[in-house]
Short mmCIF file of C-alpha atoms in Angstrom, two decimals:
data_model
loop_
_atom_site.label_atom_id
_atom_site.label_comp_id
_atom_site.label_asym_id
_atom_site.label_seq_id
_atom_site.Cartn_x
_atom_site.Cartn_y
_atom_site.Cartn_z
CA UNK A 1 -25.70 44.13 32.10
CA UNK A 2 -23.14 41.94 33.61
CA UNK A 3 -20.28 41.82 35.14
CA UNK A 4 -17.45 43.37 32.55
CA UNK A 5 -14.96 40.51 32.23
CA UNK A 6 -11.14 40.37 30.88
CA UNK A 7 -10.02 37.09 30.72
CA UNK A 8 -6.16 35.96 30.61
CA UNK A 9 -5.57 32.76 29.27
CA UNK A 10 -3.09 31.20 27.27
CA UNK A 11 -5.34 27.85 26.29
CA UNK A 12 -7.95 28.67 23.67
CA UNK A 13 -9.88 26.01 24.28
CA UNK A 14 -10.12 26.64 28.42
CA UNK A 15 -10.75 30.23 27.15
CA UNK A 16 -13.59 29.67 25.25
CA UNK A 17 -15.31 27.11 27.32
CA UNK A 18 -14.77 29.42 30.48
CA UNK A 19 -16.09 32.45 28.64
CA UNK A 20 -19.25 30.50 27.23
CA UNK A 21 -19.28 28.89 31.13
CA UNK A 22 -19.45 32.01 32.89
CA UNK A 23 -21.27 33.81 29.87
CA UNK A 24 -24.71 31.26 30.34
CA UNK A 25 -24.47 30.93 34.20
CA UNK A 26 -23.40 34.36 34.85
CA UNK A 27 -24.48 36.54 32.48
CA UNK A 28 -21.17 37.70 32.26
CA UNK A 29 -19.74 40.13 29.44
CA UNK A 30 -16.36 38.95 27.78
CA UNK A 31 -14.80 42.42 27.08
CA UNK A 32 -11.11 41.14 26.45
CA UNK A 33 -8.89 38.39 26.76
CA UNK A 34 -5.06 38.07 26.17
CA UNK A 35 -2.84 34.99 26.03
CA UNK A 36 0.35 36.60 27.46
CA UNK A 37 1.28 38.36 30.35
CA UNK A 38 2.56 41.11 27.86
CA UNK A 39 -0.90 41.41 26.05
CA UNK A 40 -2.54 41.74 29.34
CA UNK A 41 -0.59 44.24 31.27
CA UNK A 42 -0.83 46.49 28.27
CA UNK A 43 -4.84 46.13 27.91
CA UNK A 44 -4.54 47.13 32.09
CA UNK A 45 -1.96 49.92 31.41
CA UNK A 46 -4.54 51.38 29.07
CA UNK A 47 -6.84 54.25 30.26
CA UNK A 48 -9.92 53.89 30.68
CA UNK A 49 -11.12 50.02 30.03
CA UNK A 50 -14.05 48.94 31.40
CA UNK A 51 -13.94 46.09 33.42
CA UNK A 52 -15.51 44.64 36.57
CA UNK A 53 -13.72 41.07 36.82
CA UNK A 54 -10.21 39.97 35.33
CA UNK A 55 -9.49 35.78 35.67
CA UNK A 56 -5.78 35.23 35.40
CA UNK A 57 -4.11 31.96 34.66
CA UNK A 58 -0.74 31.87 36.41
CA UNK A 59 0.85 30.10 33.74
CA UNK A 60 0.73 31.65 30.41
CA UNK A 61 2.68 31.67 26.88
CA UNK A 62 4.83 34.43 27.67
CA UNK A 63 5.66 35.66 31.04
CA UNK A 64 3.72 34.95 33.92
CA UNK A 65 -0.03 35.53 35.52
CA UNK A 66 2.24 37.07 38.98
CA UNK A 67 3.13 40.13 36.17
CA UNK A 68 -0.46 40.44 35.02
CA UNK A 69 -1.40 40.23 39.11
CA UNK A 70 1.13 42.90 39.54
CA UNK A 71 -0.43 45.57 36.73
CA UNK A 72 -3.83 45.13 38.46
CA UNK A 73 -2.92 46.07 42.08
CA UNK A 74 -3.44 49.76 41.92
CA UNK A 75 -7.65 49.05 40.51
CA UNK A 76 -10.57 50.60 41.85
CA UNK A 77 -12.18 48.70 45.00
CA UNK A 78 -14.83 47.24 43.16
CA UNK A 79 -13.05 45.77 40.48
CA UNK A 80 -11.93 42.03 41.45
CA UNK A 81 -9.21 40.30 40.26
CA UNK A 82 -9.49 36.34 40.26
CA UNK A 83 -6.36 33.58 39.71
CA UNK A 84 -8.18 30.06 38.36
CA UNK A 85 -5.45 27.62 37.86
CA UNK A 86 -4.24 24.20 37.90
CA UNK A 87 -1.55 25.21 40.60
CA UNK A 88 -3.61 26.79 43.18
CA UNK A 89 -1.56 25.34 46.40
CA UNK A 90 -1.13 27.01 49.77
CA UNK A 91 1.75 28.79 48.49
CA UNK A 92 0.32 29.94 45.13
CA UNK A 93 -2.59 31.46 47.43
CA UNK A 94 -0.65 32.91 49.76
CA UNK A 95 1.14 34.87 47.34
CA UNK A 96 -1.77 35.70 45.05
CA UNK A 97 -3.06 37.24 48.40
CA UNK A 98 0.13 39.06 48.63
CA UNK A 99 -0.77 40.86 45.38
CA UNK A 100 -4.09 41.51 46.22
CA UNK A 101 -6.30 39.02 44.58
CA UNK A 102 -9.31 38.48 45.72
CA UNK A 103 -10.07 34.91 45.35
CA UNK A 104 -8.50 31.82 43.89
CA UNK A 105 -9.77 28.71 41.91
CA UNK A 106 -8.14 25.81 41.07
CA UNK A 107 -9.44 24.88 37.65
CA UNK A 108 -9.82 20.53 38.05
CA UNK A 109 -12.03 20.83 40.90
CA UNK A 110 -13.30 24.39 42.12
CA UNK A 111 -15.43 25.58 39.07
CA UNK A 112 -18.62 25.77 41.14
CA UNK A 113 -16.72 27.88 43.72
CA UNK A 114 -16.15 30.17 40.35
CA UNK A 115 -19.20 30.54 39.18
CA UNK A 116 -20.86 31.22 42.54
CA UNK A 117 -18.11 33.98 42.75
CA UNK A 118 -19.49 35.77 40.20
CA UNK A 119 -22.87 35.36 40.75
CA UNK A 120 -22.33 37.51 44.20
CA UNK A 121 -20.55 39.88 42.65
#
């Protein structure tokens, strides 16, 4: 079984191409995704969802991937939380670290760096 993955978003096309990405090299299982920071913090408000790995784009339709950062703080220690954006600059990291993520990927050029994330996971 792989790694139980919730995936946040907003670009359906990203989305779908990261999920079928990760899903093939990975072996990962797609249990959720949301488009909004809204739709996300509610799915990690909600008791008892099974997940191993959440990916969270910083920029999103509504509200922002810091919010989504901020409902996954209090998580169990092996559950990661992962930022993969276009925006991933010193500062971005630094404050992504601040909130506890574990690693971050910027999407143009750091896919490999991904996917060998989750394979050691």
């Amino acid at each position: 079984m792989g790694l139980k993955t919730y995936i946040v978003e907003d670009n359906a096309t990203i989305r779908d191409n990261l999920i079928a990405t990760l899903e093939e090299l990975v072996g990962i299982e797609a249990v959720g995704t949301a488009e909004t920071e809204t739709e996300a913090r509610d799915w990690f408000r909600t008791p008892g969802q099974p997940w191993d790995l959440a990916i969270v784009d910083l920029f999103l339709k509504q509200g922002s991937g810091l919010g989504v950062l901020e409902a996954c703080r209090n998580r169990g220690a092996r559950q990661k939380v992962i930022v993969l954006s276009n925006y991933a600059t010193a500062d971005i990291r630094k404050r992504c670290a601040q909130l506890g993520v574990d690693a971050v990927f910027d999407k143009s050029n750091e896919i490999d760096a991904l996917v060998d994330y989750c394979l050691a996971q």
